[in-house]
Tab-separated table of C-alpha atoms and ligand atoms in Angstrom:
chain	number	residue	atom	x	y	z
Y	1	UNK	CA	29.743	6.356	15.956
Y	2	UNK	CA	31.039	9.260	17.619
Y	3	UNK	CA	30.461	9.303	21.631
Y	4	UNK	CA	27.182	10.234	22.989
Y	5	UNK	CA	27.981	13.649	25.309
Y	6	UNK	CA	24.712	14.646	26.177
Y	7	UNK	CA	22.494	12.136	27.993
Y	8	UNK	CA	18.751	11.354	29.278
Y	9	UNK	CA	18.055	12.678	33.106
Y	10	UNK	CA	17.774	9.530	35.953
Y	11	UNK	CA	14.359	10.532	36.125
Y	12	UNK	CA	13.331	9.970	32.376
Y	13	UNK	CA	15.269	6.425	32.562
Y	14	UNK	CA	13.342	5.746	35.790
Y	15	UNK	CA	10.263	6.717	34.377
Y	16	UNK	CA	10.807	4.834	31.717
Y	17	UNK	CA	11.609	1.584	33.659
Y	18	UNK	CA	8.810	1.941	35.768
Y	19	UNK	CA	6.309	2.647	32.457
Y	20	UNK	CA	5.291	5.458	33.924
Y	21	UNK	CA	6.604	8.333	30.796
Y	22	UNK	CA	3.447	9.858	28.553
Y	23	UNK	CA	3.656	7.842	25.461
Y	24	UNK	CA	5.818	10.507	23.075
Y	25	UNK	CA	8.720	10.901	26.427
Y	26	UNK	CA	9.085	7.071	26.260
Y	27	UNK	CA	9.726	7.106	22.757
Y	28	UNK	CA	12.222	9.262	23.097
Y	29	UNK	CA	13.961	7.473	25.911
Y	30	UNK	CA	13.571	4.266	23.765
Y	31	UNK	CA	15.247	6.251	20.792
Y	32	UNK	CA	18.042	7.632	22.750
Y	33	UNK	CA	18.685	3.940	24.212
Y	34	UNK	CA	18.501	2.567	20.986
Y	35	UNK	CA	21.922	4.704	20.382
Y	36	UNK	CA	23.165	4.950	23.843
Y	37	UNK	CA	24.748	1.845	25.740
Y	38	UNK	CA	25.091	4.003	28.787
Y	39	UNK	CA	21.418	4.835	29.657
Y	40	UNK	CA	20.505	1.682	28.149
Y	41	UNK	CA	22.162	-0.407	30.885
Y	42	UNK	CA	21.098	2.008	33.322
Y	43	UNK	CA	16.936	1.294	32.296
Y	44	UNK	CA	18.133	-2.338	32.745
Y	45	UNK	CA	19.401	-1.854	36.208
Y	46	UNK	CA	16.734	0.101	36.698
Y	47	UNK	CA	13.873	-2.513	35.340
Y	48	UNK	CA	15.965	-5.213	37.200
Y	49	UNK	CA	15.695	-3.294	40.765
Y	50	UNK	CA	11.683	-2.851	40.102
Y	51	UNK	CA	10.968	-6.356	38.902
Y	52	UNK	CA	12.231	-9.734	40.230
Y	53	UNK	CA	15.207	-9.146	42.204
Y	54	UNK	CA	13.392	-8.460	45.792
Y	55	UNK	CA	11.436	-11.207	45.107
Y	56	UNK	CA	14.387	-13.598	44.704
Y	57	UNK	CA	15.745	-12.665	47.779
Y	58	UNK	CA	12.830	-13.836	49.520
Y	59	UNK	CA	11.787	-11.262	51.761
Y	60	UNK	CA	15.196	-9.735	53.029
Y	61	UNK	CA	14.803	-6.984	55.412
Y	62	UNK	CA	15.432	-3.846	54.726
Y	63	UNK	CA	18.726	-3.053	56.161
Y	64	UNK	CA	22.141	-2.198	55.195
Y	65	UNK	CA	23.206	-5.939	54.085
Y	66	UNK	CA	20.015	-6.358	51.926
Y	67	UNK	CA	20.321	-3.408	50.017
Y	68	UNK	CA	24.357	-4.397	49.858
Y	69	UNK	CA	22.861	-7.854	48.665
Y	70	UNK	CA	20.694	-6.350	46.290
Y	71	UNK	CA	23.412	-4.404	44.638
Y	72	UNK	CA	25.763	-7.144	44.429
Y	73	UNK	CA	22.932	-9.665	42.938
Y	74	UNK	CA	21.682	-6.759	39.937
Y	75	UNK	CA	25.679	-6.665	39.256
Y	76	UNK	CA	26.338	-10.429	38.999
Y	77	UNK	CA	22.859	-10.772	36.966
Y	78	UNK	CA	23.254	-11.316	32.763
Y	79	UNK	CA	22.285	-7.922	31.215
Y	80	UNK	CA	18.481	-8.409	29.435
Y	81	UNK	CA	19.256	-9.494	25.696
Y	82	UNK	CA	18.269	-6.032	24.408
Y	83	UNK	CA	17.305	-5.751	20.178
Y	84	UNK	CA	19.645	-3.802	18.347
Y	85	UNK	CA	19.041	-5.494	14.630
Y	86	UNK	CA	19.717	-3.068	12.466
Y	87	UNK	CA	16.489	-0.446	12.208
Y	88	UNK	CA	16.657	-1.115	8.607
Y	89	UNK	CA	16.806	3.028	8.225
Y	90	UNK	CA	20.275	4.520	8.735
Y	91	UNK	CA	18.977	7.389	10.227
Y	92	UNK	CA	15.800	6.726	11.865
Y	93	UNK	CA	15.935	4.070	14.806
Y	94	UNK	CA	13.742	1.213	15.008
Y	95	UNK	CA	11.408	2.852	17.705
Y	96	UNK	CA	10.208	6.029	15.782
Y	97	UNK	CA	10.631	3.738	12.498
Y	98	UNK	CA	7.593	1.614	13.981
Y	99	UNK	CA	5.664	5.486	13.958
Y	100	UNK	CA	6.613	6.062	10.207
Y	101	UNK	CA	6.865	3.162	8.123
Y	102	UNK	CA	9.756	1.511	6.688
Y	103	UNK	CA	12.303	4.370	6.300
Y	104	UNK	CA	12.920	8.138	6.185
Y	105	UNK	CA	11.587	8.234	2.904
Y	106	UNK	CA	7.755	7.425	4.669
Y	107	UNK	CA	8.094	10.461	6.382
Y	108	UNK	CA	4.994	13.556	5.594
Y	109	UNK	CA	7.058	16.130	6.193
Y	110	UNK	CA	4.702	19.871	6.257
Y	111	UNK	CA	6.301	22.640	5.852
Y	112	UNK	CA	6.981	25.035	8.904
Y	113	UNK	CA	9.329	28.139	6.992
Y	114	UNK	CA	12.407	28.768	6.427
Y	115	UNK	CA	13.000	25.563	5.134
Y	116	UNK	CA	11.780	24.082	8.602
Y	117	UNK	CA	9.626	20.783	7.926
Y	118	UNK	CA	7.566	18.743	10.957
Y	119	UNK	CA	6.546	15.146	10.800
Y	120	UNK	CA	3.815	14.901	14.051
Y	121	UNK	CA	3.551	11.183	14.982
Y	122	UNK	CA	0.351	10.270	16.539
Y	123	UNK	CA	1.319	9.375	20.398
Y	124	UNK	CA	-1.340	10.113	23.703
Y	125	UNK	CA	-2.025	13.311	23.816
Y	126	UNK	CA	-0.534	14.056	27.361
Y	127	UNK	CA	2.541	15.089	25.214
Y	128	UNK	CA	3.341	15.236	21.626
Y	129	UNK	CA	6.235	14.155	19.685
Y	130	UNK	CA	7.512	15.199	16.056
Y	131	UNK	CA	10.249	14.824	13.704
Y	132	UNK	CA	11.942	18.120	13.006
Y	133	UNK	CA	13.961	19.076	9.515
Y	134	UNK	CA	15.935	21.712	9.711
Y	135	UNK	CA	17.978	22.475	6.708
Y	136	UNK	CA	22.050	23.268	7.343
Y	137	UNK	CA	22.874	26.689	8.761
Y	138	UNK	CA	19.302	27.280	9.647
Y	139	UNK	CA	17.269	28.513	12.823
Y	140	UNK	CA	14.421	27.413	14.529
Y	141	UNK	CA	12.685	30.717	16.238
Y	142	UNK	CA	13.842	31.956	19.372
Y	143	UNK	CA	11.425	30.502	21.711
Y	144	UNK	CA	11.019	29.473	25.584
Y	145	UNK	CA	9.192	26.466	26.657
Y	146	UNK	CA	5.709	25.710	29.059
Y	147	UNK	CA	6.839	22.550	29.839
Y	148	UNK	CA	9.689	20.412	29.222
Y	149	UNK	CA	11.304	19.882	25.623
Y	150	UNK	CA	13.318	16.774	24.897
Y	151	UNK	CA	14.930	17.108	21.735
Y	152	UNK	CA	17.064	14.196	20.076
Y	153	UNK	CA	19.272	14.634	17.436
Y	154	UNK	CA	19.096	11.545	14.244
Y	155	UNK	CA	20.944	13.142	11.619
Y	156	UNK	CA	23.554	16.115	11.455
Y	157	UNK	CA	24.150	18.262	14.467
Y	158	UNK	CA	23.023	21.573	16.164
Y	159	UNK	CA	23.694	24.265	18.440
Y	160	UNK	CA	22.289	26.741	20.573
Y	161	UNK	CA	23.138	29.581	23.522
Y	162	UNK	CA	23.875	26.012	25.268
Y	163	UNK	CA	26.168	23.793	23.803
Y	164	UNK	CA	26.494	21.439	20.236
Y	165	UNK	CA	24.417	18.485	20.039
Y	166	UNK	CA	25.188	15.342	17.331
Y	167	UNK	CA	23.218	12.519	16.694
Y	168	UNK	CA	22.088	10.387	20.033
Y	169	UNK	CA	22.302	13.778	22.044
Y	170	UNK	CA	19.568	14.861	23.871
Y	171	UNK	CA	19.017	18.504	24.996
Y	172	UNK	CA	16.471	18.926	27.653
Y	173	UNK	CA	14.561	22.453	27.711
Y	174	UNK	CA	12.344	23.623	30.367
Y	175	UNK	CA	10.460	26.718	31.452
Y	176	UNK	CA	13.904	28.649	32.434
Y	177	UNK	CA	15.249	27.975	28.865
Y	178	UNK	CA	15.524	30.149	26.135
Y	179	UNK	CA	17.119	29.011	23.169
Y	180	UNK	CA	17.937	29.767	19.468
Y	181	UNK	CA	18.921	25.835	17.724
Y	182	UNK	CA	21.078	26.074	14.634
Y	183	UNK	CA	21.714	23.373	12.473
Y	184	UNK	CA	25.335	22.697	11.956
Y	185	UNK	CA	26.468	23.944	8.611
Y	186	UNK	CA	27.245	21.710	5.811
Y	187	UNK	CA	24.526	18.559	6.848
Y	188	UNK	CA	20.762	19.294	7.308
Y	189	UNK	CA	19.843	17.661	10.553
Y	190	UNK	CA	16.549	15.764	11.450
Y	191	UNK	CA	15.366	15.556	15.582
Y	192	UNK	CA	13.273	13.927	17.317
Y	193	UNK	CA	11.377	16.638	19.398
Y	194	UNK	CA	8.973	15.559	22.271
Y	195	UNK	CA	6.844	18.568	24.526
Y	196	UNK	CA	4.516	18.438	27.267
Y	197	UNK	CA	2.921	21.419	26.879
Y	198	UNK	CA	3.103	23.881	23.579
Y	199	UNK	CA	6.040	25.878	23.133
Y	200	UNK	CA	6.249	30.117	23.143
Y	201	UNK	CA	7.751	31.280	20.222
Y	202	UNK	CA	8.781	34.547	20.774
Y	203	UNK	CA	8.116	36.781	16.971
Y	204	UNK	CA	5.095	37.148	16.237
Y	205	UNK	CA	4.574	35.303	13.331
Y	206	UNK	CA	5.162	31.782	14.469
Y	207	UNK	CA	2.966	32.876	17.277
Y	208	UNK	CA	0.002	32.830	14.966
Y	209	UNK	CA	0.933	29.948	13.107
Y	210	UNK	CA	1.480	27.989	16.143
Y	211	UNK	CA	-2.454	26.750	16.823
Y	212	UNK	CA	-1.901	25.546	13.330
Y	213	UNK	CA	1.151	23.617	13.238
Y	214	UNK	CA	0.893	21.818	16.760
Y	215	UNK	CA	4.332	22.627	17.881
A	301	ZN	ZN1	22.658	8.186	27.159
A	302	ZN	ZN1	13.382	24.519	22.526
C-alpha cells in the first residue's frame, strides 16, 4: 500500500473519539482509519484519554505531574485490539461495506453525467455521505462548498487546483475552497464523499440538477 499523505484534521479524530461526528463524518473517519495506522492510533489515544485513564489514577490533581502521569500511563497502555479482517471487498472497506452489502458489485450507482455515477448511503440527515464514480481523466464541476466536504479516495487517484490524492487520502473542502477534481488518467477512481451542507456547483446545469441528485 502506498503511504497515506493526506490525513484526517485532530478535530475529526477527536470528534470521532468522543462520538460526537454526524453519522456520515464518522464514517468517514472510520473509513480513513480503516486504511490509516496513523490516525488510527491517534483515535485510540484519543478514546484512551476520554475513557478510563483519569479514573485509574484515582483522582490525581490537576497539575503538571498528573498530566505528565497521564501521558506516560496512555504510552505504556496495550493499543485497543482494533479489527482489520479483511473487508472481504478489495476496494470498499469494511465500514461503508456494512452501508452497501457484500461488495462493490452491491453498489446502485445513478448516473450524474459525464460518466459521473453517485451511490447515496442512507446516514442522519445532519450530513450526507455518497460514493462517487468518476471515470479516468474525468471532471467533477467546478464547484465551492456551504459547508465542509470530506472526500476519501477507495480506488484510483485524483487531483485538483490543490494537490493529488490516492486511495486512503482525504481532502478536506470548506467554504474558501474552490476546486475542479480530476480523476487520474488510466484508473477510474471511486470516493467516499461526506457534506454538511449541499454543495454550489458553479454552471448552470448541475445547478438545476442539484435538488435532484442530493449532492
Ligand atoms: Zn491518517
Ligand atoms: Zn469539492
Amino acid at each position: 500500500m502506498t503511504k497515506i499523505a493526506h490525513h484526517m484534521t485532530d478535530e475529526l479524530l477527536m470528534g470521532y473519539a468522543s462520538g460526537t461526528l454526524p453519522e456520515a463524518f464518522a464514517l468517514a473517519v472510520a473509513t480513513h482509519i480503516s486504511l490509516c495506522d496513523e490516525c488510527r492510533a491517534a483515535v485510540e489515544s484519543y478514546e484512551a484519554l476520554g475513557g478510563g485513564v483519569l479514573d485509574d489514577l484515582e483522582c490525581a490533581e490537576l497539575s503538571d505531574a498528573s498530566l505528565e502521569a497521564t501521558m506516560n500511563l496512555i504510552a505504556s497502555m496495550d493499543p485497543e485490539p482494533v479489527d482489520i479482517s479483511p473487508a472481504g471487498d478489495p476496494v470498499l472497506p469494511a465500514p461503508v461495506l456494512s452501508y452497501i452489502g457484500k461488495s462493490l458489485d452491491d453498489v446502485r450507482w445513478t448516473s450524474v453525467g459525464m460518466g459521473v455515477k453517485q451511490a447515496i448511503l442512507k446516514t442522519s440527515s445532519d450530513a450526507s455521505a455518497r460514493l462517487l464514480y468518476i471515470p479516468a481523466g474525468v471532471a467533477v464541476p467546478d464547484h465551492g462548498h456551504q459547508g465542509t466536504e470530506i472526500t476519501l479516495v477507495l480506488k484510483g487517484a485524483f487531483s485538483d487546483e490543490h494537490s493529488r490524492f490516492a486511495r486512503g487520502d482525504v481532502e478536506i473542502a470548506n467554504e474558501e475552497m474552490e476546486h475542479t477534481p480530476v480523476a487520474d488518467i488510466g484508473e477510474d477512481c471511486i470516493c467516499l464523499a461526506v457534506t454538511d451542507a449541499p454543495l454550489k456547483f458553479n454552471a448552470l446545469l448541475p445547478r438545476i440538477a442539484q435538488p435532484f441528485l442530493q449532492i
